[in-house]
């Protein structure tokens, strides 16, 4: 199984970057203005140019609020819907299928499964953080190269994987 690794800076996923040997690919930027906390996900499309992928408006104390993805507005709850298993959450992908983040049975990893229960990505925490020139790394997002006919490596599915991985990191760091 070949994987593409994206290294994840910062212990705070709301203010972090995902990068590879190609440089920064995704960036989460969180600002507080007039008491509103907004996290914006950007994807680098070429050197020095980014596209806004999503805008997350948090509730009080970082409770889940609403998300704007492209031109669609959804509840953040829809991006991390709990299942009947602890720490397991699902979302509908841009293709209309259900994807599920769940803890791995044998490690500290969280795996993302498609609707056929095939692992298409995983998040692996790194303790303590490793230092790189772009920042301290606290996790690794591994994308399975050939999963879903290779679609996990391309927007919009890759955007949703990064967005829901960040939300799961936030929720897993807080009490259930």
mmCIF file with all atom_site columns, C-alpha atoms in Angstrom:
data_model
loop_
_atom_site.group_PDB
_atom_site.id
_atom_site.type_symbol
_atom_site.label_atom_id
_atom_site.label_alt_id
_atom_site.label_comp_id
_atom_site.label_asym_id
_atom_site.label_entity_id
_atom_site.label_seq_id
_atom_site.pdbx_PDB_ins_code
_atom_site.Cartn_x
_atom_site.Cartn_y
_atom_site.Cartn_z
_atom_site.occupancy
_atom_site.B_iso_or_equiv
_atom_site.pdbx_formal_charge
_atom_site.auth_seq_id
_atom_site.auth_comp_id
_atom_site.auth_asym_id
_atom_site.auth_atom_id
_atom_site.pdbx_PDB_model_num
ATOM 1   C CA . UNK A 1 1   ? 0.000   0.000  0.000  1.00 0.00 ? 1   UNK A CA 1
ATOM 2   C CA . UNK A 1 2   ? 1.546   3.311  -1.112 1.00 0.00 ? 2   UNK A CA 1
ATOM 3   C CA . UNK A 1 3   ? 0.745   6.409  0.893  1.00 0.00 ? 3   UNK A CA 1
ATOM 4   C CA . UNK A 1 4   ? 1.193   10.125 0.387  1.00 0.00 ? 4   UNK A CA 1
ATOM 5   C CA . UNK A 1 5   ? 2.254   11.713 3.669  1.00 0.00 ? 5   UNK A CA 1
ATOM 6   C CA . UNK A 1 6   ? 1.241   15.219 4.692  1.00 0.00 ? 6   UNK A CA 1
ATOM 7   C CA . UNK A 1 7   ? 2.962   16.447 7.839  1.00 0.00 ? 7   UNK A CA 1
ATOM 8   C CA . UNK A 1 8   ? 0.772   18.466 10.198 1.00 0.00 ? 8   UNK A CA 1
ATOM 9   C CA . UNK A 1 9   ? 2.266   21.383 12.107 1.00 0.00 ? 9   UNK A CA 1
ATOM 10  C CA . UNK A 1 10  ? 1.137   22.656 15.497 1.00 0.00 ? 10  UNK A CA 1
ATOM 11  C CA . UNK A 1 11  ? -0.544  20.958 18.417 1.00 0.00 ? 11  UNK A CA 1
ATOM 12  C CA . UNK A 1 12  ? -3.509  23.268 17.687 1.00 0.00 ? 12  UNK A CA 1
ATOM 13  C CA . UNK A 1 13  ? -5.095  21.972 14.469 1.00 0.00 ? 13  UNK A CA 1
ATOM 14  C CA . UNK A 1 14  ? -7.147  25.178 14.109 1.00 0.00 ? 14  UNK A CA 1
ATOM 15  C CA . UNK A 1 15  ? -3.922  27.117 13.485 1.00 0.00 ? 15  UNK A CA 1
ATOM 16  C CA . UNK A 1 16  ? -1.768  24.749 11.479 1.00 0.00 ? 16  UNK A CA 1
ATOM 17  C CA . UNK A 1 17  ? -0.402  23.690 8.107  1.00 0.00 ? 17  UNK A CA 1
ATOM 18  C CA . UNK A 1 18  ? -0.261  20.455 6.144  1.00 0.00 ? 18  UNK A CA 1
ATOM 19  C CA . UNK A 1 19  ? 2.901   20.145 4.077  1.00 0.00 ? 19  UNK A CA 1
ATOM 20  C CA . UNK A 1 20  ? 4.951   17.647 2.099  1.00 0.00 ? 20  UNK A CA 1
ATOM 21  C CA . UNK A 1 21  ? 8.189   17.770 0.151  1.00 0.00 ? 21  UNK A CA 1
ATOM 22  C CA . UNK A 1 22  ? 6.279   20.017 -2.288 1.00 0.00 ? 22  UNK A CA 1
ATOM 23  C CA . UNK A 1 23  ? 5.765   22.658 0.422  1.00 0.00 ? 23  UNK A CA 1
ATOM 24  C CA . UNK A 1 24  ? 2.609   23.765 2.200  1.00 0.00 ? 24  UNK A CA 1
ATOM 25  C CA . UNK A 1 25  ? -0.512  22.236 0.641  1.00 0.00 ? 25  UNK A CA 1
ATOM 26  C CA . UNK A 1 26  ? -3.199  23.254 3.166  1.00 0.00 ? 26  UNK A CA 1
ATOM 27  C CA . UNK A 1 27  ? -3.364  25.924 5.836  1.00 0.00 ? 27  UNK A CA 1
ATOM 28  C CA . UNK A 1 28  ? -5.847  26.418 8.683  1.00 0.00 ? 28  UNK A CA 1
ATOM 29  C CA . UNK A 1 29  ? -6.030  30.008 9.914  1.00 0.00 ? 29  UNK A CA 1
ATOM 30  C CA . UNK A 1 30  ? -8.122  30.957 12.940 1.00 0.00 ? 30  UNK A CA 1
ATOM 31  C CA . UNK A 1 31  ? -9.058  34.523 13.814 1.00 0.00 ? 31  UNK A CA 1
ATOM 32  C CA . UNK A 1 32  ? -11.250 36.104 16.476 1.00 0.00 ? 32  UNK A CA 1
ATOM 33  C CA . UNK A 1 33  ? -13.129 39.251 15.438 1.00 0.00 ? 33  UNK A CA 1
ATOM 34  C CA . UNK A 1 34  ? -15.859 40.899 17.494 1.00 0.00 ? 34  UNK A CA 1
ATOM 35  C CA . UNK A 1 35  ? -16.133 37.756 19.632 1.00 0.00 ? 35  UNK A CA 1
ATOM 36  C CA . UNK A 1 36  ? -16.612 35.447 16.604 1.00 0.00 ? 36  UNK A CA 1
ATOM 37  C CA . UNK A 1 37  ? -14.056 32.700 16.042 1.00 0.00 ? 37  UNK A CA 1
ATOM 38  C CA . UNK A 1 38  ? -13.551 31.748 12.400 1.00 0.00 ? 38  UNK A CA 1
ATOM 39  C CA . UNK A 1 39  ? -11.249 29.037 11.040 1.00 0.00 ? 39  UNK A CA 1
ATOM 40  C CA . UNK A 1 40  ? -10.531 29.178 7.325  1.00 0.00 ? 40  UNK A CA 1
ATOM 41  C CA . UNK A 1 41  ? -9.063  26.289 5.338  1.00 0.00 ? 41  UNK A CA 1
ATOM 42  C CA . UNK A 1 42  ? -6.900  27.314 2.376  1.00 0.00 ? 42  UNK A CA 1
ATOM 43  C CA . UNK A 1 43  ? -5.410  25.081 -0.343 1.00 0.00 ? 43  UNK A CA 1
ATOM 44  C CA . UNK A 1 44  ? -2.295  26.239 -2.126 1.00 0.00 ? 44  UNK A CA 1
ATOM 45  C CA . UNK A 1 45  ? -2.904  26.123 -5.878 1.00 0.00 ? 45  UNK A CA 1
ATOM 46  C CA . UNK A 1 46  ? 0.511   27.447 -6.895 1.00 0.00 ? 46  UNK A CA 1
ATOM 47  C CA . UNK A 1 47  ? 3.428   29.252 -5.298 1.00 0.00 ? 47  UNK A CA 1
ATOM 48  C CA . UNK A 1 48  ? 2.040   32.260 -3.417 1.00 0.00 ? 48  UNK A CA 1
ATOM 49  C CA . UNK A 1 49  ? -1.617  31.636 -4.426 1.00 0.00 ? 49  UNK A CA 1
ATOM 50  C CA . UNK A 1 50  ? -4.288  29.981 -2.283 1.00 0.00 ? 50  UNK A CA 1
ATOM 51  C CA . UNK A 1 51  ? -7.957  29.115 -2.676 1.00 0.00 ? 51  UNK A CA 1
ATOM 52  C CA . UNK A 1 52  ? -10.351 29.299 0.257  1.00 0.00 ? 52  UNK A CA 1
ATOM 53  C CA . UNK A 1 53  ? -11.871 25.846 0.650  1.00 0.00 ? 53  UNK A CA 1
ATOM 54  C CA . UNK A 1 54  ? -13.970 26.222 3.785  1.00 0.00 ? 54  UNK A CA 1
ATOM 55  C CA . UNK A 1 55  ? -14.904 28.682 6.494  1.00 0.00 ? 55  UNK A CA 1
ATOM 56  C CA . UNK A 1 56  ? -15.840 27.366 9.941  1.00 0.00 ? 56  UNK A CA 1
ATOM 57  C CA . UNK A 1 57  ? -17.756 29.573 12.352 1.00 0.00 ? 57  UNK A CA 1
ATOM 58  C CA . UNK A 1 58  ? -17.309 28.210 15.862 1.00 0.00 ? 58  UNK A CA 1
ATOM 59  C CA . UNK A 1 59  ? -19.809 28.531 18.674 1.00 0.00 ? 59  UNK A CA 1
ATOM 60  C CA . UNK A 1 60  ? -18.865 29.572 22.202 1.00 0.00 ? 60  UNK A CA 1
ATOM 61  C CA . UNK A 1 61  ? -15.816 27.719 23.609 1.00 0.00 ? 61  UNK A CA 1
ATOM 62  C CA . UNK A 1 62  ? -15.184 26.063 20.226 1.00 0.00 ? 62  UNK A CA 1
ATOM 63  C CA . UNK A 1 63  ? -18.482 24.225 20.114 1.00 0.00 ? 63  UNK A CA 1
ATOM 64  C CA . UNK A 1 64  ? -19.467 23.164 16.621 1.00 0.00 ? 64  UNK A CA 1
ATOM 65  C CA . UNK A 1 65  ? -21.135 25.898 14.610 1.00 0.00 ? 65  UNK A CA 1
ATOM 66  C CA . UNK A 1 66  ? -21.615 26.144 10.868 1.00 0.00 ? 66  UNK A CA 1
ATOM 67  C CA . UNK A 1 67  ? -19.345 25.549 7.920  1.00 0.00 ? 67  UNK A CA 1
ATOM 68  C CA . UNK A 1 68  ? -19.323 27.125 4.501  1.00 0.00 ? 68  UNK A CA 1
ATOM 69  C CA . UNK A 1 69  ? -17.725 24.823 1.945  1.00 0.00 ? 69  UNK A CA 1
ATOM 70  C CA . UNK A 1 70  ? -17.618 26.428 -1.448 1.00 0.00 ? 70  UNK A CA 1
ATOM 71  C CA . UNK A 1 71  ? -21.094 27.952 -1.703 1.00 0.00 ? 71  UNK A CA 1
ATOM 72  C CA . UNK A 1 72  ? -22.775 25.399 0.547  1.00 0.00 ? 72  UNK A CA 1
ATOM 73  C CA . UNK A 1 73  ? -23.509 26.050 4.205  1.00 0.00 ? 73  UNK A CA 1
ATOM 74  C CA . UNK A 1 74  ? -23.825 23.060 6.550  1.00 0.00 ? 74  UNK A CA 1
ATOM 75  C CA . UNK A 1 75  ? -23.772 22.415 10.255 1.00 0.00 ? 75  UNK A CA 1
ATOM 76  C CA . UNK A 1 76  ? -20.328 21.328 11.448 1.00 0.00 ? 76  UNK A CA 1
ATOM 77  C CA . UNK A 1 77  ? -22.179 18.503 13.190 1.00 0.00 ? 77  UNK A CA 1
ATOM 78  C CA . UNK A 1 78  ? -22.845 17.049 9.724  1.00 0.00 ? 78  UNK A CA 1
ATOM 79  C CA . UNK A 1 79  ? -19.086 16.822 9.131  1.00 0.00 ? 79  UNK A CA 1
ATOM 80  C CA . UNK A 1 80  ? -18.422 14.833 12.318 1.00 0.00 ? 80  UNK A CA 1
ATOM 81  C CA . UNK A 1 81  ? -21.638 12.933 13.046 1.00 0.00 ? 81  UNK A CA 1
ATOM 82  C CA . UNK A 1 82  ? -21.090 10.549 15.970 1.00 0.00 ? 82  UNK A CA 1
ATOM 83  C CA . UNK A 1 83  ? -21.855 6.884  15.515 1.00 0.00 ? 83  UNK A CA 1
ATOM 84  C CA . UNK A 1 84  ? -22.652 4.334  18.209 1.00 0.00 ? 84  UNK A CA 1
ATOM 85  C CA . UNK A 1 85  ? -18.912 3.662  18.735 1.00 0.00 ? 85  UNK A CA 1
ATOM 86  C CA . UNK A 1 86  ? -16.734 5.951  20.871 1.00 0.00 ? 86  UNK A CA 1
ATOM 87  C CA . UNK A 1 87  ? -14.612 8.469  18.948 1.00 0.00 ? 87  UNK A CA 1
ATOM 88  C CA . UNK A 1 88  ? -16.068 7.277  15.640 1.00 0.00 ? 88  UNK A CA 1
ATOM 89  C CA . UNK A 1 89  ? -17.562 9.936  13.360 1.00 0.00 ? 89  UNK A CA 1
ATOM 90  C CA . UNK A 1 90  ? -18.875 9.979  9.821  1.00 0.00 ? 90  UNK A CA 1
ATOM 91  C CA . UNK A 1 91  ? -19.635 12.480 7.067  1.00 0.00 ? 91  UNK A CA 1
ATOM 92  C CA . UNK A 1 92  ? -21.025 12.517 3.561  1.00 0.00 ? 92  UNK A CA 1
ATOM 93  C CA . UNK A 1 93  ? -18.312 13.069 0.977  1.00 0.00 ? 93  UNK A CA 1
ATOM 94  C CA . UNK A 1 94  ? -18.667 15.244 -2.112 1.00 0.00 ? 94  UNK A CA 1
ATOM 95  C CA . UNK A 1 95  ? -19.609 12.074 -4.001 1.00 0.00 ? 95  UNK A CA 1
ATOM 96  C CA . UNK A 1 96  ? -22.614 11.482 -1.694 1.00 0.00 ? 96  UNK A CA 1
ATOM 97  C CA . UNK A 1 97  ? -21.092 8.417  -0.014 1.00 0.00 ? 97  UNK A CA 1
ATOM 98  C CA . UNK A 1 98  ? -20.542 8.048  3.730  1.00 0.00 ? 98  UNK A CA 1
ATOM 99  C CA . UNK A 1 99  ? -16.985 8.133  5.077  1.00 0.00 ? 99  UNK A CA 1
ATOM 100 C CA . UNK A 1 100 ? -16.074 7.203  8.651  1.00 0.00 ? 100 UNK A CA 1
ATOM 101 C CA . UNK A 1 101 ? -13.192 8.245  10.907 1.00 0.00 ? 101 UNK A CA 1
ATOM 102 C CA . UNK A 1 102 ? -12.532 5.705  13.663 1.00 0.00 ? 102 UNK A CA 1
ATOM 103 C CA . UNK A 1 103 ? -9.712  4.778  16.048 1.00 0.00 ? 103 UNK A CA 1
ATOM 104 C CA . UNK A 1 104 ? -7.401  2.056  14.774 1.00 0.00 ? 104 UNK A CA 1
ATOM 105 C CA . UNK A 1 105 ? -7.636  -1.125 16.833 1.00 0.00 ? 105 UNK A CA 1
ATOM 106 C CA . UNK A 1 106 ? -3.880  -1.618 17.137 1.00 0.00 ? 106 UNK A CA 1
ATOM 107 C CA . UNK A 1 107 ? -2.345  1.880  17.383 1.00 0.00 ? 107 UNK A CA 1
ATOM 108 C CA . UNK A 1 108 ? -2.999  5.529  18.235 1.00 0.00 ? 108 UNK A CA 1
ATOM 109 C CA . UNK A 1 109 ? -3.900  6.200  14.589 1.00 0.00 ? 109 UNK A CA 1
ATOM 110 C CA . UNK A 1 110 ? -7.328  7.276  13.371 1.00 0.00 ? 110 UNK A CA 1
ATOM 111 C CA . UNK A 1 111 ? -8.343  5.707  10.073 1.00 0.00 ? 111 UNK A CA 1
ATOM 112 C CA . UNK A 1 112 ? -10.762 7.001  7.469  1.00 0.00 ? 112 UNK A CA 1
ATOM 113 C CA . UNK A 1 113 ? -12.848 4.337  5.767  1.00 0.00 ? 113 UNK A CA 1
ATOM 114 C CA . UNK A 1 114 ? -14.957 4.660  2.653  1.00 0.00 ? 114 UNK A CA 1
ATOM 115 C CA . UNK A 1 115 ? -18.457 3.215  2.277  1.00 0.00 ? 115 UNK A CA 1
ATOM 116 C CA . UNK A 1 116 ? -16.941 -0.252 1.563  1.00 0.00 ? 116 UNK A CA 1
ATOM 117 C CA . UNK A 1 117 ? -14.835 -0.089 4.776  1.00 0.00 ? 117 UNK A CA 1
ATOM 118 C CA . UNK A 1 118 ? -11.616 0.342  2.784  1.00 0.00 ? 118 UNK A CA 1
ATOM 119 C CA . UNK A 1 119 ? -9.043  2.492  4.565  1.00 0.00 ? 119 UNK A CA 1
ATOM 120 C CA . UNK A 1 120 ? -8.397  5.542  2.387  1.00 0.00 ? 120 UNK A CA 1
ATOM 121 C CA . UNK A 1 121 ? -6.513  7.763  4.865  1.00 0.00 ? 121 UNK A CA 1
ATOM 122 C CA . UNK A 1 122 ? -5.208  7.851  8.407  1.00 0.00 ? 122 UNK A CA 1
ATOM 123 C CA . UNK A 1 123 ? -4.063  10.394 10.944 1.00 0.00 ? 123 UNK A CA 1
ATOM 124 C CA . UNK A 1 124 ? -1.069  9.458  13.079 1.00 0.00 ? 124 UNK A CA 1
ATOM 125 C CA . UNK A 1 125 ? -0.142  11.654 16.067 1.00 0.00 ? 125 UNK A CA 1
ATOM 126 C CA . UNK A 1 126 ? 3.554   12.345 16.587 1.00 0.00 ? 126 UNK A CA 1
ATOM 127 C CA . UNK A 1 127 ? 4.747   12.819 20.193 1.00 0.00 ? 127 UNK A CA 1
ATOM 128 C CA . UNK A 1 128 ? 6.759   14.847 20.908 1.00 0.00 ? 128 UNK A CA 1
ATOM 129 C CA . UNK A 1 129 ? 6.563   17.114 17.892 1.00 0.00 ? 129 UNK A CA 1
ATOM 130 C CA . UNK A 1 130 ? 9.405   16.838 15.358 1.00 0.00 ? 130 UNK A CA 1
ATOM 131 C CA . UNK A 1 131 ? 10.949  20.111 14.232 1.00 0.00 ? 131 UNK A CA 1
ATOM 132 C CA . UNK A 1 132 ? 11.079  21.038 10.539 1.00 0.00 ? 132 UNK A CA 1
ATOM 133 C CA . UNK A 1 133 ? 11.933  24.355 8.891  1.00 0.00 ? 133 UNK A CA 1
ATOM 134 C CA . UNK A 1 134 ? 8.196   25.002 8.367  1.00 0.00 ? 134 UNK A CA 1
ATOM 135 C CA . UNK A 1 135 ? 7.287   24.310 11.998 1.00 0.00 ? 135 UNK A CA 1
ATOM 136 C CA . UNK A 1 136 ? 6.963   21.659 14.676 1.00 0.00 ? 136 UNK A CA 1
ATOM 137 C CA . UNK A 1 137 ? 5.079   18.589 13.442 1.00 0.00 ? 137 UNK A CA 1
ATOM 138 C CA . UNK A 1 138 ? 2.488   16.952 15.692 1.00 0.00 ? 138 UNK A CA 1
ATOM 139 C CA . UNK A 1 139 ? 0.859   14.577 13.239 1.00 0.00 ? 139 UNK A CA 1
ATOM 140 C CA . UNK A 1 140 ? 0.934   12.898 9.886  1.00 0.00 ? 140 UNK A CA 1
ATOM 141 C CA . UNK A 1 141 ? -2.016  12.575 7.518  1.00 0.00 ? 141 UNK A CA 1
ATOM 142 C CA . UNK A 1 142 ? -1.451  9.560  5.277  1.00 0.00 ? 142 UNK A CA 1
ATOM 143 C CA . UNK A 1 143 ? -3.508  9.324  2.097  1.00 0.00 ? 143 UNK A CA 1
ATOM 144 C CA . UNK A 1 144 ? -3.714  5.892  0.460  1.00 0.00 ? 144 UNK A CA 1
ATOM 145 C CA . UNK A 1 145 ? -2.628  6.588  -3.111 1.00 0.00 ? 145 UNK A CA 1
ATOM 146 C CA . UNK A 1 146 ? -4.769  4.054  -4.944 1.00 0.00 ? 146 UNK A CA 1
ATOM 147 C CA . UNK A 1 147 ? -7.855  4.266  -2.696 1.00 0.00 ? 147 UNK A CA 1
ATOM 148 C CA . UNK A 1 148 ? -11.089 5.142  -4.431 1.00 0.00 ? 148 UNK A CA 1
ATOM 149 C CA . UNK A 1 149 ? -9.412  5.001  -7.838 1.00 0.00 ? 149 UNK A CA 1
ATOM 150 C CA . UNK A 1 150 ? -6.913  7.578  -6.599 1.00 0.00 ? 150 UNK A CA 1
ATOM 151 C CA . UNK A 1 151 ? -9.607  10.177 -5.903 1.00 0.00 ? 151 UNK A CA 1
ATOM 152 C CA . UNK A 1 152 ? -8.513  10.677 -2.282 1.00 0.00 ? 152 UNK A CA 1
ATOM 153 C CA . UNK A 1 153 ? -5.493  12.596 -3.610 1.00 0.00 ? 153 UNK A CA 1
ATOM 154 C CA . UNK A 1 154 ? -7.618  15.115 -5.520 1.00 0.00 ? 154 UNK A CA 1
ATOM 155 C CA . UNK A 1 155 ? -10.057 17.864 -4.583 1.00 0.00 ? 155 UNK A CA 1
ATOM 156 C CA . UNK A 1 156 ? -12.800 17.927 -3.523 1.00 0.00 ? 156 UNK A CA 1
ATOM 157 C CA . UNK A 1 157 ? -12.396 14.622 -1.615 1.00 0.00 ? 157 UNK A CA 1
ATOM 158 C CA . UNK A 1 158 ? -8.901  15.497 -0.390 1.00 0.00 ? 158 UNK A CA 1
ATOM 159 C CA . UNK A 1 159 ? -10.259 18.835 0.866  1.00 0.00 ? 159 UNK A CA 1
ATOM 160 C CA . UNK A 1 160 ? -12.966 17.034 2.878  1.00 0.00 ? 160 UNK A CA 1
ATOM 161 C CA . UNK A 1 161 ? -10.431 14.558 4.272  1.00 0.00 ? 161 UNK A CA 1
ATOM 162 C CA . UNK A 1 162 ? -8.259  17.424 5.549  1.00 0.00 ? 162 UNK A CA 1
ATOM 163 C CA . UNK A 1 163 ? -11.233 19.368 6.912  1.00 0.00 ? 163 UNK A CA 1
ATOM 164 C CA . UNK A 1 164 ? -12.805 16.430 8.740  1.00 0.00 ? 164 UNK A CA 1
ATOM 165 C CA . UNK A 1 165 ? -9.413  15.278 10.046 1.00 0.00 ? 165 UNK A CA 1
ATOM 166 C CA . UNK A 1 166 ? -8.921  18.728 11.594 1.00 0.00 ? 166 UNK A CA 1
ATOM 167 C CA . UNK A 1 167 ? -12.388 18.660 13.178 1.00 0.00 ? 167 UNK A CA 1
ATOM 168 C CA . UNK A 1 168 ? -11.717 15.183 14.578 1.00 0.00 ? 168 UNK A CA 1
ATOM 169 C CA . UNK A 1 169 ? -8.403  16.365 16.041 1.00 0.00 ? 169 UNK A CA 1
ATOM 170 C CA . UNK A 1 170 ? -10.232 19.225 17.786 1.00 0.00 ? 170 UNK A CA 1
ATOM 171 C CA . UNK A 1 171 ? -12.991 16.954 19.109 1.00 0.00 ? 171 UNK A CA 1
ATOM 172 C CA . UNK A 1 172 ? -10.619 14.183 20.202 1.00 0.00 ? 172 UNK A CA 1
ATOM 173 C CA . UNK A 1 173 ? -8.592  16.703 22.221 1.00 0.00 ? 173 UNK A CA 1
ATOM 174 C CA . UNK A 1 174 ? -11.686 17.759 24.187 1.00 0.00 ? 174 UNK A CA 1
ATOM 175 C CA . UNK A 1 175 ? -13.727 15.613 26.592 1.00 0.00 ? 175 UNK A CA 1
ATOM 176 C CA . UNK A 1 176 ? -16.337 13.400 24.903 1.00 0.00 ? 176 UNK A CA 1
#
